[in-house]
Structure formats: C-alpha cells, structure tokens
PDB file of C-alpha atoms in Angstrom:
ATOM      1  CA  UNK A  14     -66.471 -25.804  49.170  1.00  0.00           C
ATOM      2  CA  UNK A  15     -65.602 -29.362  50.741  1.00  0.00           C
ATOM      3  CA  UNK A  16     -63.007 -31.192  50.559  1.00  0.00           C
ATOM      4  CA  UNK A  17     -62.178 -35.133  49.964  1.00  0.00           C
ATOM      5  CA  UNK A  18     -63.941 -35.998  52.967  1.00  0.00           C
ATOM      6  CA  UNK A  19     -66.914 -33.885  53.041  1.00  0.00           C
ATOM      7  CA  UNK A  20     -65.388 -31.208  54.978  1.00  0.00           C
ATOM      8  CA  UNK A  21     -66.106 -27.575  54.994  1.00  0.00           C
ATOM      9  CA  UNK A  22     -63.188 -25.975  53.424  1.00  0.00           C
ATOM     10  CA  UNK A  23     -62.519 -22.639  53.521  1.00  0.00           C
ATOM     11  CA  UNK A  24     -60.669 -20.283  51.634  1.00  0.00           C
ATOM     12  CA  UNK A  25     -58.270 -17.795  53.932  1.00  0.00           C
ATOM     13  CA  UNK A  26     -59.019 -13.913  53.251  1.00  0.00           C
ATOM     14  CA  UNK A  27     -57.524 -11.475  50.675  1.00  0.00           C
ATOM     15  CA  UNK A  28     -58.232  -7.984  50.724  1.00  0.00           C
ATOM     16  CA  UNK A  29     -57.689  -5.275  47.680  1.00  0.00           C
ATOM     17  CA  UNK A  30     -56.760  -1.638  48.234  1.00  0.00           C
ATOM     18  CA  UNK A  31     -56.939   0.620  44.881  1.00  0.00           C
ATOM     19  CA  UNK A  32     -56.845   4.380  44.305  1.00  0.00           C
ATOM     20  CA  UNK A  33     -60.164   5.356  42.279  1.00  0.00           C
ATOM     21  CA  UNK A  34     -58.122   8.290  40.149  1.00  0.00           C
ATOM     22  CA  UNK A  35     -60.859  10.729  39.185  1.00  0.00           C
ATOM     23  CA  UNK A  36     -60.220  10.098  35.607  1.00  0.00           C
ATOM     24  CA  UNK A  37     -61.063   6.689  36.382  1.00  0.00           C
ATOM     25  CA  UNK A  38     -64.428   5.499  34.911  1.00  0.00           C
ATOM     26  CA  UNK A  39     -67.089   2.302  36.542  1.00  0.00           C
ATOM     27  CA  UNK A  40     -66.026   0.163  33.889  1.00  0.00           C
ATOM     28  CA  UNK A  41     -61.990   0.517  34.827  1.00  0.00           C
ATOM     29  CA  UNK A  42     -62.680   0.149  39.051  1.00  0.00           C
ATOM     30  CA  UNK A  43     -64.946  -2.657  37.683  1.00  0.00           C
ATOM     31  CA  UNK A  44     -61.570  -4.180  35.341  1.00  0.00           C
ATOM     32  CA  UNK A  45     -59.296  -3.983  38.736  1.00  0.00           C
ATOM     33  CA  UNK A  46     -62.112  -5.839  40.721  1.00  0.00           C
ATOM     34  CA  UNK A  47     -62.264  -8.776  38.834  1.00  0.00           C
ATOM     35  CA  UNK A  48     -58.230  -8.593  37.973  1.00  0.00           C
ATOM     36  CA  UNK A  49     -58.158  -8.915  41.651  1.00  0.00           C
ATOM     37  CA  UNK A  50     -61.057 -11.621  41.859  1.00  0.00           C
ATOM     38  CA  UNK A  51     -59.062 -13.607  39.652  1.00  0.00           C
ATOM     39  CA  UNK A  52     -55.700 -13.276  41.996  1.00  0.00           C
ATOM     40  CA  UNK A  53     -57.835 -14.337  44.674  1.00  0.00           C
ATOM     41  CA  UNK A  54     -59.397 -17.290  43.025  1.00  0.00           C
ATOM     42  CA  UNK A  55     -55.928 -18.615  41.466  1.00  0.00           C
ATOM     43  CA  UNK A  56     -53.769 -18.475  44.469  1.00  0.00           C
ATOM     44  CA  UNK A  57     -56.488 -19.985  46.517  1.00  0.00           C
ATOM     45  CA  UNK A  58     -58.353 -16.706  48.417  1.00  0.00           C
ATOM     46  CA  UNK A  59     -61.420 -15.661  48.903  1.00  0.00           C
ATOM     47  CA  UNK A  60     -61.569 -11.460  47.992  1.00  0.00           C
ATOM     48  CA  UNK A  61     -63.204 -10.139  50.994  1.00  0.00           C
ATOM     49  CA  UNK A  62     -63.740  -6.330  50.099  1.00  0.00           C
ATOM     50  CA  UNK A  63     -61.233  -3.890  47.934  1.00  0.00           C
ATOM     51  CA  UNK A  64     -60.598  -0.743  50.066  1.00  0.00           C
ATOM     52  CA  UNK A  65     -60.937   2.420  47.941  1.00  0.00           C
ATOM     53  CA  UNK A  66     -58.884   5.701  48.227  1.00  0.00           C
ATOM     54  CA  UNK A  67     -60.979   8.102  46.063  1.00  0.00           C
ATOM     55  CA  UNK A  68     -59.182  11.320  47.516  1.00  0.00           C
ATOM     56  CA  UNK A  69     -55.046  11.939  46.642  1.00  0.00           C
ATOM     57  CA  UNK A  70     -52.553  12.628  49.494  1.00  0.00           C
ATOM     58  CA  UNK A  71     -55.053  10.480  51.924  1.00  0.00           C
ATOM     59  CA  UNK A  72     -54.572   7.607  53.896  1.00  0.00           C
ATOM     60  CA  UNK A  73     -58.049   6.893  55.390  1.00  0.00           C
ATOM     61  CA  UNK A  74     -58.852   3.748  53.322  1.00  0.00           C
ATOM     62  CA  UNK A  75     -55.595   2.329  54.234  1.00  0.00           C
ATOM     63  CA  UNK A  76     -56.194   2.944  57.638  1.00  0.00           C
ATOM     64  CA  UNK A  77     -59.633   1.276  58.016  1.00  0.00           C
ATOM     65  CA  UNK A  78     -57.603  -1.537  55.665  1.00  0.00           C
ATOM     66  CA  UNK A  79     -54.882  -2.107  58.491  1.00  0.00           C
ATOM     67  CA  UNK A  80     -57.359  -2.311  61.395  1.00  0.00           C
ATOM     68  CA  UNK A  81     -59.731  -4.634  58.997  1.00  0.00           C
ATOM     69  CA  UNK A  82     -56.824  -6.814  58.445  1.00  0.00           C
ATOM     70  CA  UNK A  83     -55.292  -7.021  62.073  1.00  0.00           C
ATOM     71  CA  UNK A  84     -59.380  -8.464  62.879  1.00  0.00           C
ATOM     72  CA  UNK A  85     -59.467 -10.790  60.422  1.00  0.00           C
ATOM     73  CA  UNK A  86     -56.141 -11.938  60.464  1.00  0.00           C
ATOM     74  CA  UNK A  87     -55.866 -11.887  56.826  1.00  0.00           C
ATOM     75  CA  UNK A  88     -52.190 -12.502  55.473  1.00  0.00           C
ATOM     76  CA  UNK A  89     -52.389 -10.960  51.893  1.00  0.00           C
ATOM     77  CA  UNK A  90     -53.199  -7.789  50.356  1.00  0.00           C
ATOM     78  CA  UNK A  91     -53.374  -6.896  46.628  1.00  0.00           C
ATOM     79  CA  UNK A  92     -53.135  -3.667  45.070  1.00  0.00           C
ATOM     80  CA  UNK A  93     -53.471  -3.149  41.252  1.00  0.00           C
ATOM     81  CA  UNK A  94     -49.801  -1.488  41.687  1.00  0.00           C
ATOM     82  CA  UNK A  95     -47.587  -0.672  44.574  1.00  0.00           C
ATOM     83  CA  UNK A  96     -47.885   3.096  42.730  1.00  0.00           C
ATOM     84  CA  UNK A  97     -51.561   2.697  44.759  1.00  0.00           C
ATOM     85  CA  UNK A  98     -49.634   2.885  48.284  1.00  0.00           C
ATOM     86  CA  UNK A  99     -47.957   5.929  47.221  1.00  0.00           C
ATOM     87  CA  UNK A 100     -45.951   7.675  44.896  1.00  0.00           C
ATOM     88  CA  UNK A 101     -42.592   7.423  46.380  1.00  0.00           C
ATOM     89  CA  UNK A 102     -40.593   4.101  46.611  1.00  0.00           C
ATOM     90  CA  UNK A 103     -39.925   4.891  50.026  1.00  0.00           C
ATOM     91  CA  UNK A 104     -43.400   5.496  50.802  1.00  0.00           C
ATOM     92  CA  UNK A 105     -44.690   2.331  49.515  1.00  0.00           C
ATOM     93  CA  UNK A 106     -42.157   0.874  51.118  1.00  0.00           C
ATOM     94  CA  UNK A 107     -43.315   1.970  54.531  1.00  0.00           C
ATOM     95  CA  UNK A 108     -46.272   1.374  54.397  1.00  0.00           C
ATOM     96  CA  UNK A 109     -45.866  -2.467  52.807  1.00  0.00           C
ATOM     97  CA  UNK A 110     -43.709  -2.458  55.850  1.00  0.00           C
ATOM     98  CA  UNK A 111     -46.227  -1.387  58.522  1.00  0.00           C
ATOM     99  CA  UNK A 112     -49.185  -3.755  56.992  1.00  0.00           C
ATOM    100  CA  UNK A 113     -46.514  -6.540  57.185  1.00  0.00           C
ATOM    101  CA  UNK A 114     -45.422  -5.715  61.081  1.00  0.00           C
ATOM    102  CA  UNK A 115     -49.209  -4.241  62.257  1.00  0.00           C
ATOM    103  CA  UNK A 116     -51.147  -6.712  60.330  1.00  0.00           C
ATOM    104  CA  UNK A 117     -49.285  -9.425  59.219  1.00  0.00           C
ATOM    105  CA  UNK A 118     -50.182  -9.324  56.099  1.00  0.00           C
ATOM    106  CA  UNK A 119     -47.699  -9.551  52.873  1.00  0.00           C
ATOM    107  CA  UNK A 120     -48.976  -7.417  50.097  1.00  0.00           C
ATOM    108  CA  UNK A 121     -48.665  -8.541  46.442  1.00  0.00           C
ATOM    109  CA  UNK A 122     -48.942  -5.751  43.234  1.00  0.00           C
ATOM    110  CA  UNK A 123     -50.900  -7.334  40.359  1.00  0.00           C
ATOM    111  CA  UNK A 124     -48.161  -5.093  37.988  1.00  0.00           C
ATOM    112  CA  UNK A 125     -45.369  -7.531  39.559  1.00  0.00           C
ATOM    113  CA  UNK A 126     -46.496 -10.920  38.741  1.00  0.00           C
TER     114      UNK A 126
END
C-alpha cells in the first residue's frame, strides 16, 4: 500500500495465538482466523501467522510465539480469549505479563472488545 506521496507504506505486525480444542472443527479455527484478520485489518496490522496450541497443559506454541515476536519486534498479539493463555486468571496474567516485558508486545482478547 502507498501512501499520499507514493510511498511504500507498511503495515506493523500482529500475531494470533489460539488453542485448537479437539472438539474444534476446520470451519471454527477457520471462523477465529478471519475474526482475527479482521482485528488486524481494522486497527491497522498486517496478521503475520496465528500460533496454534493443539495439545492442553502445553506451552510450546507460546514459546516459539515469544521468540517470533522478540525478532520481529511486533507490539500486538491477539488471542480469540485470554481463556487461550490459560485457565487461571493468574496464569494469563503471567504470561500477558512476560510477552509484554520479553517481547514487548501488548496482547488484546477479541472476547474484550
């Protein structure tokens, strides 16, 4: 995209992280994708990649999604619901906490806005 005077313009980074319940069919991962697409495009993002967490009680998704973002130097996250970081308040807070201080990232749930 360019801008007023010709200019390349681009769009900083947003990355997604989801849990893929095993309940969860194509068509519903498919539904969070493009809730989080539209996030993206409305607040002005490009959606890099959404980071999947197929297996519960596992952080290795979320891992790779804190080094990805430290690269990049991405400054957003969504998640469908902060119930995707973990169960517990106080998990979720801890770990909104450590992609905030580690990556510098803030991380938005699509269920708050």
């Amino acid at each position: 995209m360019r801008d007023e005077c010709g200019q390349l313009e681009l769009k900083p980074l947003l990355y997604g992280y989801m849990r893929v319940l095993s309940q969860m069919s194509e068509e519903e991962v498919r539904g969070v994708h493009a809730r989080m697409e539209a996030y993206a495009q409305r607040e002005g993002y490009v959606l890099a990649s959404v980071f999947h967490e197929y297996a519960p009680e596992t952080q290795w998704a979320f891992t790779e999604l804190v080094d990805v973002v430290k690269r990049s130097a991405a400054h957003r996250v969504v998640v469908p619901a902060l119930r995707d970081l973990g169960l517990s308040v106080p998990l979720q807070n801890a770990l909104i906490v450590h992609l905030e201080c580690v990556g510098g990232a803030h991380v938005v749930g699509l269920d708050e806005l």
